[in-house]
Structure formats: structure tokens, C-alpha cells
Coordinates of C-alpha atoms in Angstrom, one line a residue:
Chain A
X232 CA -7.2 19.7 7.5
X233 CA -6.5 16.2 6.3
X234 CA -5.9 14.7 9.5
X235 CA -9.6 16.1 10.7
X236 CA -11.6 15.3 7.8
X237 CA -9.8 11.8 8.2
X238 CA -10.9 11.6 12.1
X239 CA -14.4 13.2 10.9
X240 CA -15.3 10.4 9.1
X241 CA -14.3 8.6 11.4
X242 CA -16.2 9.1 14.3
X243 CA -19.3 10.2 12.4
X244 CA -19.6 7.3 10.3
X245 CA -20.9 3.9 12.5
X246 CA -24.0 6.9 14.2
X247 CA -24.9 8.4 11.2
X248 CA -25.5 5.1 9.5
X249 CA -26.9 3.4 12.6
X250 CA -29.8 6.5 12.2
X251 CA -30.4 6.4 9.0
X252 CA -30.4 3.1 7.9
X253 CA -33.7 2.0 10.4
X254 CA -35.4 5.4 9.6
X255 CA -34.5 5.1 6.0
X256 CA -36.3 1.2 6.5
X257 CA -39.4 2.1 8.8
X258 CA -40.4 4.9 6.0
X259 CA -39.9 2.0 3.9
X260 CA -42.2 -0.1 6.0
X261 CA -40.1 -2.4 7.2
X262 CA -40.4 -4.1 10.6
X263 CA -37.5 -2.4 11.7
X264 CA -36.7 -4.3 15.2
X265 CA -38.0 -7.7 13.4
X266 CA -35.0 -7.5 10.9
X267 CA -32.7 -6.8 13.4
X268 CA -32.2 -9.5 15.1
X269 CA -32.7 -11.6 12.0
X270 CA -29.6 -9.9 10.7
X271 CA -28.0 -10.5 14.2
X272 CA -28.6 -14.6 14.1
X273 CA -26.3 -14.5 11.5
X274 CA -23.8 -12.5 13.5
X275 CA -23.6 -14.9 16.2
X276 CA -22.7 -17.8 13.2
X277 CA -19.8 -16.2 11.1
X278 CA -18.3 -15.5 15.0
X279 CA -18.3 -19.1 16.0
X280 CA -17.1 -20.2 12.4
X281 CA -13.9 -18.2 12.2
X282 CA -13.0 -19.9 15.2
X283 CA -10.8 -23.1 13.3
X284 CA -9.2 -20.7 10.9
X285 CA -8.1 -18.4 14.0
X286 CA -6.8 -21.1 16.2
X287 CA -5.1 -22.4 13.0
X288 CA -3.3 -19.2 12.3
X289 CA -2.3 -18.3 15.8
X290 CA -0.7 -21.6 16.0
X291 CA 1.4 -20.6 12.9
X292 CA 1.8 -17.1 13.3
X293 CA 2.9 -17.7 17.2
X294 CA 5.6 -19.7 16.3
X295 CA 6.9 -18.6 13.0
X296 CA 7.2 -15.4 15.9
X297 CA 8.0 -16.8 19.3
X298 CA 11.3 -19.2 17.3
X299 CA 12.6 -16.4 16.3
X300 CA 12.1 -16.6 12.9
X301 CA 9.8 -13.9 12.0
X302 CA 12.3 -11.1 13.8
X303 CA 14.9 -12.9 11.1
X304 CA 12.5 -12.4 7.9
X305 CA 11.5 -8.8 9.1
X306 CA 15.8 -8.3 9.3
X307 CA 16.1 -9.3 5.6
X308 CA 13.5 -7.4 4.3
X309 CA 13.8 -4.7 6.8
X310 CA 15.5 -2.4 3.7
X311 CA 12.4 -2.5 1.4
X312 CA 9.9 -1.9 4.8
X313 CA 11.5 1.0 6.0
X314 CA 11.5 3.1 2.9
X315 CA 7.9 2.7 2.9
X316 CA 7.7 3.4 6.5
X317 CA 6.2 -0.3 7.4
X318 CA 7.1 -2.2 10.3
X319 CA 8.7 -5.8 10.1
X320 CA 5.9 -7.3 11.5
X321 CA 3.1 -6.3 8.9
X322 CA 5.1 -8.5 6.2
X323 CA 3.3 -12.2 7.4
X324 CA 0.0 -10.3 6.5
X325 CA 1.0 -8.8 3.3
X326 CA 1.7 -11.9 2.2
X327 CA -0.8 -13.0 3.7
X328 CA -4.1 -11.0 2.5
X329 CA -3.9 -11.8 -1.1
X330 CA -4.0 -15.6 -0.6
X331 CA -6.9 -16.0 2.4
X332 CA -8.8 -14.1 3.5
X333 CA -9.1 -16.2 7.3
X334 CA -5.4 -16.6 7.0
X335 CA -5.3 -12.4 7.2
X336 CA -8.1 -12.2 9.6
X337 CA -6.1 -14.5 12.1
X338 CA -2.7 -12.8 11.3
X339 CA -4.3 -9.0 12.0
X340 CA -6.6 -10.2 15.1
X341 CA -2.8 -11.6 16.3
X342 CA -1.3 -8.2 15.6
X343 CA -3.8 -6.3 17.6
X344 CA -3.9 -8.1 20.0
X345 CA 0.1 -8.9 20.6
X346 CA 0.9 -5.4 20.3
X347 CA -2.6 -3.7 21.6
X348 CA -5.2 -2.3 19.1
X349 CA -4.1 1.6 19.3
X350 CA -0.2 0.8 18.2
X351 CA 0.9 1.9 14.8
X352 CA 1.2 -1.8 14.1
X353 CA -2.0 -2.3 15.3
X354 CA -3.6 0.4 12.8
X355 CA -1.6 -0.1 10.1
X356 CA -2.6 -3.8 10.1
X357 CA -6.3 -2.8 11.1
X358 CA -6.0 -0.7 7.3
X359 CA -4.3 -3.2 5.5
X360 CA -7.0 -5.6 6.0
X361 CA -10.1 -3.2 5.6
X362 CA -9.0 -1.6 2.8
X363 CA -7.4 -4.8 0.4
X364 CA -8.5 -8.5 -0.5
X365 CA -8.6 -12.0 -1.6
X366 CA -6.9 -11.3 -4.5
X367 CA -6.4 -14.9 -5.5
X368 CA -9.2 -16.3 -4.4
X369 CA -11.8 -13.9 -5.5
X370 CA -10.1 -14.8 -9.1
X371 CA -10.4 -17.6 -9.2
X372 CA -14.2 -18.3 -7.2
X373 CA -15.2 -16.1 -9.9
X374 CA -13.4 -16.8 -13.2
X375 CA -13.9 -20.6 -12.8
X376 CA -17.9 -20.2 -12.1
X377 CA -18.0 -18.7 -15.8
X378 CA -14.9 -21.1 -16.9
X379 CA -12.3 -18.2 -18.2
X380 CA -9.3 -20.1 -18.7
X381 CA -6.7 -17.2 -20.0
X382 CA -7.8 -14.0 -17.7
X383 CA -5.5 -11.5 -18.9
X384 CA -4.5 -9.0 -17.2
X385 CA -7.4 -8.9 -14.2
X386 CA -4.4 -10.5 -11.9
X387 CA -1.7 -7.8 -12.8
X388 CA -4.3 -4.9 -12.6
X389 CA -5.4 -6.7 -9.4
X390 CA -2.3 -6.9 -7.8
X391 CA -0.4 -4.4 -8.9
X392 CA -3.6 -2.8 -6.6
X393 CA -3.1 -4.8 -3.4
X394 CA 0.0 -3.1 -3.9
X395 CA -0.9 0.5 -3.5
X396 CA -3.6 -0.6 -1.0
X397 CA -0.9 -2.2 1.2
X398 CA 1.4 0.6 0.4
X399 CA -1.3 3.5 1.1
X400 CA -2.0 2.0 4.9
X401 CA 1.3 2.6 5.9
X402 CA 1.3 6.6 4.2
X403 CA -2.0 7.5 5.4
X404 CA -1.5 5.9 9.2
X405 CA 2.0 7.8 9.2
X406 CA 0.0 10.6 8.3
X407 CA -2.9 10.3 10.9
X408 CA -1.5 8.9 13.9
X409 CA 2.3 10.1 14.0
Chain B
X78 CA -1.2 -22.3 -1.4
X79 CA -3.1 -21.3 2.1
X80 CA -2.0 -24.6 2.4
X81 CA 1.7 -24.2 1.6
X82 CA 2.3 -21.0 3.5
X83 CA 0.6 -22.2 6.3
X84 CA 3.4 -25.3 6.9
X85 CA 5.8 -22.9 5.5
X86 CA 4.7 -20.9 9.0
X87 CA 4.6 -23.9 11.3
X88 CA 7.3 -25.7 9.8
X89 CA 10.1 -23.1 9.5
X90 CA 9.5 -21.9 13.1
X91 CA 9.7 -25.5 14.7
X92 CA 12.9 -25.9 13.1
X93 CA 15.0 -22.1 13.5
X94 CA 13.8 -23.0 17.2
X95 CA 15.5 -26.3 17.1
X96 CA 18.3 -24.6 15.7
X97 CA 18.1 -22.2 18.5
X98 CA 18.3 -24.6 20.7
X99 CA 22.0 -25.8 20.8
X100 CA 22.5 -22.4 22.0
X101 CA 25.4 -21.2 19.1
X102 CA 26.2 -18.1 20.1
X103 CA 29.5 -14.9 18.6
X104 CA 30.6 -13.9 21.5
X105 CA 33.6 -11.4 22.4
X106 CA 35.3 -15.0 23.5
X107 CA 35.3 -16.6 20.1
X108 CA 31.9 -19.3 19.2
X109 CA 30.4 -21.2 22.2
X110 CA 27.4 -23.2 22.7
X111 CA 25.1 -23.4 24.9
X112 CA 22.6 -25.9 24.7
X113 CA 19.1 -25.1 26.1
X114 CA 14.9 -26.6 25.7
X115 CA 13.9 -22.8 26.2
X116 CA 13.1 -22.1 22.7
X117 CA 10.8 -25.5 22.0
X118 CA 9.5 -25.0 25.6
X119 CA 8.8 -21.2 24.3
X120 CA 6.8 -22.2 21.7
X121 CA 4.7 -25.1 23.2
X122 CA 3.2 -22.5 25.8
X123 CA 2.9 -19.9 22.6
X124 CA 1.0 -22.0 20.4
X125 CA -1.5 -23.2 23.8
X126 CA -1.0 -20.0 25.1
X127 CA -3.1 -18.4 21.4
X128 CA -5.1 -21.2 20.8
X129 CA -7.4 -19.7 23.4
X130 CA -6.7 -16.3 22.7
X131 CA -8.5 -17.9 18.9
X132 CA -11.7 -18.3 20.9
X133 CA -11.4 -15.2 23.2
X134 CA -11.2 -13.1 20.6
X135 CA -13.8 -14.4 18.1
X136 CA -16.1 -14.7 21.6
X137 CA -15.4 -10.8 21.5
X138 CA -16.5 -10.5 18.3
X139 CA -20.5 -12.4 18.4
X140 CA -21.9 -8.9 19.8
X141 CA -19.9 -6.5 16.8
X142 CA -21.0 -8.5 14.1
X143 CA -24.4 -9.8 15.3
X144 CA -25.0 -5.6 15.5
X145 CA -23.9 -4.9 12.4
X146 CA -25.2 -7.8 10.3
X147 CA -28.6 -6.7 11.9
X148 CA -28.2 -3.2 10.5
X149 CA -27.4 -4.2 7.0
X150 CA -30.4 -6.7 7.3
X151 CA -32.6 -3.6 7.4
X152 CA -30.5 -1.7 4.6
X153 CA -30.9 -4.7 2.8
X154 CA -34.8 -5.2 3.4
X155 CA -35.8 -1.1 2.8
X156 CA -34.2 -1.6 -0.9
X157 CA -31.6 1.0 0.3
X158 CA -28.9 -0.9 -1.8
X159 CA -30.9 -0.2 -4.8
X160 CA -30.7 3.4 -4.5
X161 CA -27.0 3.5 -3.9
X162 CA -27.3 1.4 -7.6
X163 CA -29.0 4.1 -9.1
X164 CA -26.6 7.0 -7.9
X165 CA -23.8 5.3 -9.5
X166 CA -24.8 4.8 -12.7
X167 CA -23.0 7.7 -14.8
X168 CA -19.4 6.2 -13.4
X169 CA -20.3 2.7 -14.1
X170 CA -21.2 3.7 -17.5
X171 CA -17.5 5.2 -18.3
X172 CA -16.0 1.8 -16.3
X173 CA -18.1 0.0 -18.3
X174 CA -18.1 0.9 -22.1
X175 CA -18.3 -1.9 -23.7
X176 CA -21.8 -2.9 -21.8
X177 CA -24.5 -0.9 -22.4
X178 CA -26.2 1.0 -20.4
X179 CA -29.4 -0.4 -20.3
X180 CA -27.9 -4.3 -19.6
X181 CA -28.8 -6.7 -16.7
X182 CA -25.0 -6.7 -15.6
X183 CA -25.0 -3.2 -15.0
X184 CA -27.4 -3.4 -12.1
X185 CA -25.9 -6.5 -11.5
X186 CA -22.3 -5.4 -10.8
X187 CA -23.6 -2.0 -9.2
X188 CA -25.4 -4.6 -6.8
X189 CA -22.2 -6.5 -5.8
X190 CA -20.1 -2.9 -5.4
X191 CA -23.0 -1.6 -3.3
X192 CA -23.2 -5.0 -1.1
X193 CA -19.4 -4.7 -0.9
X194 CA -19.3 -1.2 0.1
X195 CA -21.3 -1.4 3.3
X196 CA -19.1 -5.0 4.4
X197 CA -21.8 -7.0 3.0
X198 CA -19.9 -9.9 2.9
X199 CA -22.2 -12.7 2.2
X200 CA -24.2 -10.9 0.5
X201 CA -22.0 -9.7 -2.0
X202 CA -20.2 -12.8 -3.4
X203 CA -23.4 -13.7 -5.4
X204 CA -24.1 -10.8 -6.6
X205 CA -20.4 -10.6 -7.9
X206 CA -21.1 -14.4 -9.4
X207 CA -24.2 -13.0 -11.4
X208 CA -22.3 -9.8 -12.4
X209 CA -19.4 -12.0 -14.0
X210 CA -22.7 -14.4 -15.3
X211 CA -23.8 -11.8 -17.0
X212 CA -21.0 -9.7 -18.7
X213 CA -19.8 -13.9 -19.7
X214 CA -22.9 -13.5 -22.0
X215 CA -21.2 -10.2 -23.7
X216 CA -18.0 -12.0 -24.0
X217 CA -17.5 -13.5 -27.7
X218 CA -14.6 -16.0 -26.6
X219 CA -16.0 -17.8 -23.9
X220 CA -12.5 -19.1 -22.3
X221 CA -11.8 -15.9 -22.6
X222 CA -11.8 -12.6 -19.7
X223 CA -13.6 -9.5 -21.4
X224 CA -12.1 -5.4 -20.6
X225 CA -15.1 -5.3 -18.9
X226 CA -14.5 -8.8 -16.4
X227 CA -11.0 -7.8 -16.0
X228 CA -11.9 -4.2 -14.7
X229 CA -14.7 -5.2 -13.1
X230 CA -12.2 -8.0 -11.1
X231 CA -9.7 -5.4 -10.4
X232 CA -11.7 -3.1 -8.7
X233 CA -13.9 -5.9 -6.7
X234 CA -10.4 -7.6 -5.4
X235 CA -9.3 -3.9 -4.6
X236 CA -12.0 -3.7 -2.2
X237 CA -14.3 -0.5 -2.0
X238 CA -14.8 -0.3 1.3
X239 CA -16.9 2.1 3.0
X240 CA -17.2 0.2 7.3
X241 CA -14.7 -2.5 7.7
X242 CA -16.8 -4.1 10.1
X243 CA -15.0 -6.9 10.5
X244 CA -12.2 -5.1 11.3
X245 CA -13.8 -2.2 13.5
X246 CA -15.0 -5.8 15.2
X247 CA -12.0 -6.7 16.4
X248 CA -10.3 -3.9 16.7
X249 CA -13.1 -3.5 20.1
X250 CA -13.0 -7.5 21.3
X251 CA -9.1 -6.3 21.5
X252 CA -9.9 -3.7 23.6
X253 CA -9.5 -0.3 21.8
X254 CA -9.8 2.8 22.9
X255 CA -11.5 3.9 19.6
X256 CA -12.1 1.0 17.2
X257 CA -13.9 3.0 14.7
X258 CA -10.9 5.7 14.4
X259 CA -8.9 3.1 11.3
X260 CA -12.4 4.3 9.4
X261 CA -11.4 7.3 7.7
X262 CA -8.2 5.7 6.7
X263 CA -10.0 3.0 5.1
X264 CA -11.8 4.4 2.6
X265 CA -8.8 6.4 1.2
X266 CA -6.3 3.6 1.4
X267 CA -9.2 1.2 -0.6
X268 CA -9.9 4.6 -3.0
X269 CA -6.4 4.4 -3.5
X270 CA -6.3 0.9 -4.5
X271 CA -9.7 0.9 -6.5
X272 CA -8.4 3.6 -8.6
X273 CA -4.9 1.9 -9.5
X274 CA -7.0 -0.7 -10.1
X275 CA -8.9 0.7 -12.8
X276 CA -6.3 2.8 -13.9
X277 CA -4.1 -0.9 -15.2
X278 CA -6.7 -2.2 -16.0
X279 CA -7.5 0.3 -18.7
X280 CA -3.6 0.7 -19.1
X281 CA -3.4 -3.0 -19.0
X282 CA -5.2 -3.8 -21.8
X283 CA -3.9 -1.4 -24.2
X284 CA -0.3 -3.6 -24.0
X285 CA -0.2 -6.1 -27.5
X286 CA 0.2 -9.1 -25.3
X287 CA -3.1 -8.6 -23.6
X288 CA -4.9 -7.5 -26.6
X289 CA -8.1 -9.4 -27.6
X290 CA -8.2 -11.6 -30.6
X291 CA -10.0 -10.3 -33.4
X292 CA -13.6 -12.1 -33.6
X293 CA -16.4 -11.3 -37.2
X294 CA -19.5 -10.1 -36.1
X295 CA -21.7 -9.2 -32.5
X296 CA -22.1 -11.4 -30.0
X297 CA -26.1 -10.9 -30.6
X298 CA -25.7 -12.6 -34.8
X299 CA -23.6 -15.1 -32.9
X300 CA -26.5 -15.8 -30.2
X301 CA -29.2 -15.4 -33.5
X302 CA -28.1 -18.4 -34.8

């Protein structure tokens, strides 16, 4: 039941949005075709802009993995990751995610291409990436912009939420894809 | 921070590979040593391979990103985001009791959250900065975060997402048979993390160590003076 609903949302989301948004835009007198291409241009820029970050992270991750250092780290932390059913390969992602968006994106891309997007690791990495944020960066930028120095409980609350996001990604993937 | 993480991944990896070159192994015949260049050669090969891989992946991403940002531009221009914002208003009043319902801060927060829900990363950041700026206007102690700020920050860092566009793009660029199958799980996971963010910020603000110092007067009187 739960699985069917989740799968239904996954299947329907994109077609419904592709149907609804242009029709809505048309009735609101938006020049849908022209505005679409205008936005699409930005997509090109985004994809090109992330290349340096992807190369930097792919480099570091491939060295860390092909040297065997990753296996060693996974082995040390195995008791914790096994407990929540998380493959050790996802550890670097869990550490990188709150620190750097482009860094985490690089790790996800790497995991997805190395283990395959439809493997359990690929799926978990995708869900983790989609459901958490670059906490330290956002807090620094936002609070920095208004010169607030005493951030009180913002960081502990945000990090607890990240942890909840990571653990629930693992559990949900087991429920849906196992 | 990211500088340190990057450096550690790179240097620890190379040092570990260097040690593996010594070929020290614990076999049945006791400790033996068989020096070999293989681990360092593996690193050289995989580094060049992955650098090339990064670029082919980014090229695969161009089409999907263009498609998504095109659709989102229509949503933006048609005022759909404002419609979503209106629908979310009752929840906002409950989330931010310190903020007057008609204060501009409310509108900005809703717009920022609506934009990030739709995966409009670039539009979400300026809207978010506007929102936190509006909250600062209600702040009595300017260098200290208010409860509303902490709740808002916890929510934005837990990333309320409906469409994880970049992830779908990456999966599709990596030839997934079903790139969008993660959308449902992402919505559930992000829902849980956002709920935890709200609960934690509401609970933590009651702890003595996170109490706001007492201040006389209200913001309005300070501004009038």
C-alpha cells in the first residue's frame, strides 16, 4: 500500500507537472514557448558551471576509493552503518552533504555511475542527496547576510534534521526497493 | 571546511596507496613483504578516467536541466509560486507565532520555501535572503537569532522538496531505467527531516541555554525612537 502510493507519486509527478504548469501559464497569458526556452538556456549554464566541481570531487573520491582507504573507513564504521542498514560506500556522502552542495553532488554522481543508478547504493545516494541540504553553507550565508553571530539552536536543530533525513532515506529505500 | 575534507580524501588516499605498495601481508607463512607499484598505478589510471567521466556526466545533464528550468520559468512567470504561497499561509501562522500574519516576512518565507520545493535553487536563495532580512527587522537583539529565524533556518536546511530535479537529471544521465523512481522516497524523507527540524527548533528554544535574553519594550517602540 505504502509502496504503491510512493511509486505512484514517483511515476505521476513529472507528467502531471509537464501538463499542469504550461496550461496554467497559457491561461495566465504567459508566452509559454518563449519563456520555456529562456529558462532552458539557464539549464545549459548550470550543467557547464558544475564541471569544475565534479572534476575536483571525482578526483578526490576516486583516489580515496581506489587506494583502499574507503574500504578501511567503511570497515571501522561498519557497526554503526550496519545498525541502520546503510552501505559503507555512502559514508563520504553523509559527511560531505552538510558541508558542500557541489561536493555532495560530485559524490552522488560518482556513486551513481560507479554502482549504477538502479543499484541500492545509487538509489540511497539519490534519495539522501534530494532530501538533505548544505546546512553549514546555508547557515553561514543567511546569518552572515544579517550579521547575526549568536545563532542559538539553529545549528543543532538543522543537524538533527539532516541526520533524520539520512536515516530515513536509508529506511525508505529498504522499504520501497528491497 | 570543504578545503580540509577535499585535501584529506586526496592525501589519505595517496598515502594509503603508498603503503600498499610495500605489499606487506600476513599469510599462513607469517608476515611477508612483496613490493609492487600496482596500487599507485591504479590511482593514476582511475584519476584520469574519473576526470573524463565528470565531463561526460555534466554533458548528459544539460538536456534535463534545460527541460526543468524551462518549465520552472513558466511557473515563475505565471505567478504559480504566489498561488502556492497563499495556500501555505495557515501553516505559516502556526510555525512562526512571533511574526505578525501580515508582516512582509511571512510572504518572503513562503515564497522562498515554495521556490525550493519546486527545485528552483537559484531563485530560492535570493528569496531566502530576503526572508531572513525581513525577520531581522522584527529582531530586538540584532546579533542574536530569534526563534522564528531558527525555525526558518532549520526548515530551509532540511530542504523541503517536491521535485529533486538535479538528482533525476544525474540518474538519467547515468542511464537509469527509471530516473524518477526516487521522487516518492525523496518526498517522504524530506517530509520526515523537515518535521524533525520543526520539532527540534520548537523544543530546543525552550532549553535554558538557548533562551533569549530579556529585553524591555517592543520592536515598534525601538523603531519609533
